[in-house]
């Protein structure tokens, strides 16, 4: 991952919008730059901007949200941070922003916004805060903690670790390396073991609460239940018999009551028939009249149609005079419209010659105006203002520029100089690549030698450990055999003590029932207590536990040592492969340089510096040539603009003359408007004529239509009159044959359809009720006869129901007793099942608890120290290995080693003092810085894992170094350029300015603000 560009606005003391382009040649040439400035100026704000853009937080403020924001500049209403970075997948842009309400300084904070996009296309990938965090981790391979440990290296944490007490080292190392998860795992195992133990105790307590019946109680309850079942069956038979008697008596009484109600219903029906008699007569007359309705109803409808036709004829004849008057007026308006149209067309034809002359003149003026506009558009506004300049002065300046350009070019041309510059640049690149490859080869060789020496030492330690492991195993076998012998003696003594009562029952001369002996020496004597053997067994078990613990530690150590040896061998093979892989690139770099063999590093460095100086001189010469060519081109353009100005003045004079000629032809300024007015008059006259013609046609159509309607109405009336007379004759003949005297008597007898249907429904209902009552009365009389013939009992219903209730009460008592017994037996059976399930759960929980107890024995603890210290020891050992490789690049004097007794204690081997082992607390300020820097670079290599980190930022720590140590540290950091890394050093030390040419200056200004200056730095607002 490489940081390419940083852009931010209103962060801490750096108010306003700023941009830092880290792709400038100044950064890529040296590979190291300094961020300098006084304390508090805002140097670390640049790192805050990177963290905000990527992760929405900073190392100094873990939360930046709508409730708090301490990074926004004071008296501002918005801030943002943006970073463009590059990974093997491509180039990406990450933007974070936040503003206050209405972007006012006193407004409330709003929710931050975060997004990731493609840097080349601008396509937005994600905008949700959680999705942005996941996307950044996927693209970079680092979360916030790994990013700050891999790219933002601060030696303060390691300096505190080196000077801390033993009890304080663990939390500091945990914070630096991010191994807090091991403490959490250890505490979680301890807590889980307690939870599983509590579950087991709860299961056992629940099992103790289950009270089961013994076998005798269960058998007694089963016998009592069988006897009660027999009594319940007998009682059920008696209840059913008594219930049949009660049902017979109840049914007989219901039938008698039903018969009485049916007789009463028949009497009410007779009364209803008597009341319906008048309506029955009306119904009969109406049914007779319905026979004449098919002839009478069409006659009435035809009479109504004839009346409506006569009324419509009267309305049509009344409208006819008004329509004739409207038709005459429409004809007069049409004649006037035709005359007005002819006049407008004659005026348009008369003005056509003048319109043609005006158009020709307008076209000439338009061409001249267009020509003038094009000429003016090609010239700047300042050239058109004022009088035309003197061309002689510009000619003199052009001659001077050409003379200076000839002097700079000499006998060469610009393309040849460019070719020379490209050849020098190519040679410089080859030298730079060769310098990096040679340096990398030397470093790999030193690292391989150190690994070979360390591997031999580890093999010797592994052999010694194996011998010690065999010795401990033999000693444990001996102790186990001795333990078994002592345990047999102890079990024998316990068995003898258990036979105390049997010993006293032995009699002299009688054989022992156990062994058959007639002699009993221990009948009156106490057997030996074996107290000495017990003490030996206790001591032996303690020694055995100690040796087994030692064996476990030795096995763990051997496994760890074997893993380290395997890792070291793999690393040695990888280093050899890397060294072999470097031979081909080195030979490829030597060919374009013309060298047969690879020279020393000093020769390569001198050649690289000479090439760079030659390239800079040639670049300055080419830059001056480019500037003169640009100036020459500008002067030529200025000369051309002067000539164009003179041409503009001539065109303006011609345009003024054309406008005077146009005004003399006609005062009308717009020819198109004049023609449009004449054409509009013609169009309007034609439109008026068409409207008048349409109105005359419409009036004539309406008049003809009305006359036709009157003719049709007269024919319809004659037809209706004939049909009415025919239907009247047929109806009178049918009426004379009926019982009705005249039409009025018929209309009185006719009833509406609803009333007629209602009368019919009432008659049908009365008939239906009579038939239903007769059927019910016949069935009821038959049922009474059948029940009286059965004669099951003579007792009244009250006595029968009392006897039934007594039998049911006794039955309920028996059922209650039987239910109680069944419940007891069912509950006991359920408890048996629960007991078995509880026992299986207890066994399973016991197995689960044993598993967690074993894990707790290995890594569990209440404070998390057991697993954390073990994991931190491995992590710290790996980090020390990475740190030693970085430390060897700085100085061959120091080597870091872990203390054998204190896993988190770090010592330093001083090779300049005969390999003396020194404590890190006795280091000087400069030595502590070098050790801290090596640890920080080692941690960066660990934290980045498989992620390539091409940008590093180091914050402070250089002030404690002397001249030599400072030079060594800077050379080491500059050497990282060969790995493609860009190193940023943040410091206020003045000496850095003399050693690092590329610098970003953070300078305070008034009002607590600061500004940034340096390559690629600029203010955007």
Short mmCIF file of N, CA, C and O in Angstrom, two decimals, residues 677-716:
data_model
loop_
_atom_site.label_atom_id
_atom_site.label_comp_id
_atom_site.label_asym_id
_atom_site.label_seq_id
_atom_site.Cartn_x
_atom_site.Cartn_y
_atom_site.Cartn_z
N UNK A 677 -45.92 40.72 -41.08
CA UNK A 677 -47.16 41.48 -40.84
C UNK A 677 -48.08 41.40 -42.06
O UNK A 677 -49.29 41.24 -41.92
N UNK A 678 -47.48 41.59 -43.28
CA UNK A 678 -48.30 41.50 -44.49
C UNK A 678 -48.90 40.10 -44.66
O UNK A 678 -50.08 39.94 -44.98
N UNK A 679 -48.09 39.06 -44.41
CA UNK A 679 -48.58 37.69 -44.53
C UNK A 679 -49.62 37.38 -43.47
O UNK A 679 -50.58 36.65 -43.71
N UNK A 680 -49.45 37.96 -42.28
CA UNK A 680 -50.41 37.72 -41.20
C UNK A 680 -51.77 38.32 -41.56
O UNK A 680 -52.82 37.76 -41.21
N UNK A 681 -51.79 39.51 -42.25
CA UNK A 681 -53.06 40.12 -42.65
C UNK A 681 -53.80 39.20 -43.63
O UNK A 681 -55.02 39.02 -43.53
N UNK A 682 -53.01 38.60 -44.59
CA UNK A 682 -53.64 37.69 -45.56
C UNK A 682 -54.19 36.46 -44.83
O UNK A 682 -55.32 36.02 -45.09
N UNK A 683 -53.38 35.91 -43.93
CA UNK A 683 -53.82 34.69 -43.21
C UNK A 683 -55.05 34.98 -42.38
O UNK A 683 -56.00 34.19 -42.32
N UNK A 684 -55.06 36.13 -41.73
CA UNK A 684 -56.22 36.47 -40.89
C UNK A 684 -57.48 36.64 -41.74
O UNK A 684 -58.56 36.19 -41.35
N UNK A 685 -57.34 37.31 -42.92
CA UNK A 685 -58.51 37.50 -43.80
C UNK A 685 -59.03 36.15 -44.28
O UNK A 685 -60.24 35.92 -44.34
N UNK A 686 -58.10 35.24 -44.64
CA UNK A 686 -58.53 33.91 -45.08
C UNK A 686 -59.22 33.15 -43.94
O UNK A 686 -60.20 32.44 -44.17
N UNK A 687 -58.70 33.29 -42.73
CA UNK A 687 -59.31 32.60 -41.59
C UNK A 687 -60.72 33.10 -41.33
O UNK A 687 -61.65 32.32 -41.07
N UNK A 688 -60.90 34.45 -41.42
CA UNK A 688 -62.24 35.03 -41.21
C UNK A 688 -63.20 34.52 -42.29
O UNK A 688 -64.37 34.20 -42.00
N UNK A 689 -62.70 34.43 -43.54
CA UNK A 689 -63.55 33.95 -44.63
C UNK A 689 -63.97 32.49 -44.38
O UNK A 689 -65.14 32.13 -44.57
N UNK A 690 -63.01 31.66 -43.97
CA UNK A 690 -63.33 30.24 -43.71
C UNK A 690 -64.32 30.11 -42.56
O UNK A 690 -65.23 29.27 -42.61
N UNK A 691 -64.17 30.94 -41.53
CA UNK A 691 -65.11 30.87 -40.42
C UNK A 691 -66.51 31.27 -40.86
O UNK A 691 -67.51 30.64 -40.48
N UNK A 692 -66.61 32.36 -41.68
CA UNK A 692 -67.93 32.81 -42.15
C UNK A 692 -68.57 31.75 -43.05
O UNK A 692 -69.78 31.50 -42.99
N UNK A 693 -67.73 31.11 -43.90
CA UNK A 693 -68.25 30.08 -44.79
C UNK A 693 -68.75 28.88 -44.01
O UNK A 693 -69.80 28.30 -44.32
N UNK A 694 -68.01 28.49 -42.95
CA UNK A 694 -68.42 27.36 -42.11
C UNK A 694 -69.72 27.68 -41.37
O UNK A 694 -70.60 26.82 -41.24
N UNK A 695 -69.87 28.94 -40.91
CA UNK A 695 -71.09 29.31 -40.18
C UNK A 695 -72.29 29.30 -41.11
O UNK A 695 -73.38 28.82 -40.73
N UNK A 696 -72.13 29.79 -42.36
CA UNK A 696 -73.25 29.76 -43.31
C UNK A 696 -73.67 28.34 -43.64
O UNK A 696 -74.86 28.01 -43.71
N UNK A 697 -72.66 27.48 -43.81
CA UNK A 697 -72.97 26.07 -44.09
C UNK A 697 -73.68 25.42 -42.91
O UNK A 697 -74.62 24.63 -43.09
N UNK A 698 -73.23 25.73 -41.70
CA UNK A 698 -73.86 25.14 -40.51
C UNK A 698 -75.32 25.57 -40.38
O UNK A 698 -76.21 24.74 -40.10
N UNK A 699 -75.61 26.85 -40.61
CA UNK A 699 -76.99 27.35 -40.49
C UNK A 699 -77.89 26.69 -41.53
O UNK A 699 -79.05 26.32 -41.25
N UNK A 700 -77.37 26.53 -42.74
CA UNK A 700 -78.19 25.92 -43.80
C UNK A 700 -78.48 24.45 -43.48
O UNK A 700 -79.59 23.95 -43.70
N UNK A 701 -77.46 23.75 -42.93
CA UNK A 701 -77.66 22.35 -42.55
C UNK A 701 -78.71 22.20 -41.46
O UNK A 701 -79.56 21.30 -41.50
N UNK A 702 -78.66 23.10 -40.46
CA UNK A 702 -79.64 23.03 -39.36
C UNK A 702 -81.06 23.28 -39.87
O UNK A 702 -82.02 22.62 -39.45
N UNK A 703 -81.23 24.21 -40.82
CA UNK A 703 -82.55 24.50 -41.36
C UNK A 703 -83.10 23.30 -42.12
O UNK A 703 -84.26 22.90 -41.92
N UNK A 704 -82.27 22.68 -42.97
CA UNK A 704 -82.71 21.50 -43.72
C UNK A 704 -83.03 20.33 -42.79
O UNK A 704 -83.99 19.58 -43.00
N UNK A 705 -82.20 20.20 -41.74
CA UNK A 705 -82.42 19.10 -40.79
C UNK A 705 -83.75 19.27 -40.06
O UNK A 705 -84.48 18.30 -39.83
N UNK A 706 -84.05 20.54 -39.67
CA UNK A 706 -85.31 20.78 -38.95
C UNK A 706 -86.53 20.49 -39.85
O UNK A 706 -87.52 19.89 -39.39
N UNK A 707 -86.47 20.86 -41.11
CA UNK A 707 -87.56 20.59 -42.03
C UNK A 707 -87.77 19.08 -42.22
O UNK A 707 -88.90 18.59 -42.29
N UNK A 708 -86.68 18.35 -42.31
CA UNK A 708 -86.77 16.90 -42.45
C UNK A 708 -87.39 16.28 -41.20
O UNK A 708 -88.19 15.33 -41.28
N UNK A 709 -87.02 16.79 -40.00
CA UNK A 709 -87.59 16.25 -38.75
C UNK A 709 -89.11 16.48 -38.70
O UNK A 709 -89.86 15.62 -38.22
N UNK A 710 -89.57 17.63 -39.18
CA UNK A 710 -91.02 17.91 -39.17
C UNK A 710 -91.75 16.93 -40.08
O UNK A 710 -92.82 16.39 -39.73
N UNK A 711 -91.16 16.63 -41.27
CA UNK A 711 -91.78 15.68 -42.19
C UNK A 711 -91.87 14.30 -41.58
O UNK A 711 -92.89 13.60 -41.67
N UNK A 712 -90.75 13.86 -40.90
CA UNK A 712 -90.74 12.53 -40.27
C UNK A 712 -91.76 12.46 -39.14
O UNK A 712 -92.41 11.42 -38.94
N UNK A 713 -91.91 13.54 -38.37
CA UNK A 713 -92.86 13.54 -37.24
C UNK A 713 -94.30 13.41 -37.74
O UNK A 713 -95.13 12.73 -37.11
N UNK A 714 -94.62 14.05 -38.86
CA UNK A 714 -95.98 13.96 -39.39
C UNK A 714 -96.30 12.52 -39.80
O UNK A 714 -97.39 12.00 -39.52
N UNK A 715 -95.35 11.85 -40.44
CA UNK A 715 -95.58 10.45 -40.85
C UNK A 715 -95.72 9.55 -39.64
O UNK A 715 -96.56 8.63 -39.61
N UNK A 716 -94.92 9.80 -38.59
CA UNK A 716 -94.99 8.97 -37.38
C UNK A 716 -96.33 9.15 -36.68
O UNK A 716 -96.91 8.18 -36.17
#
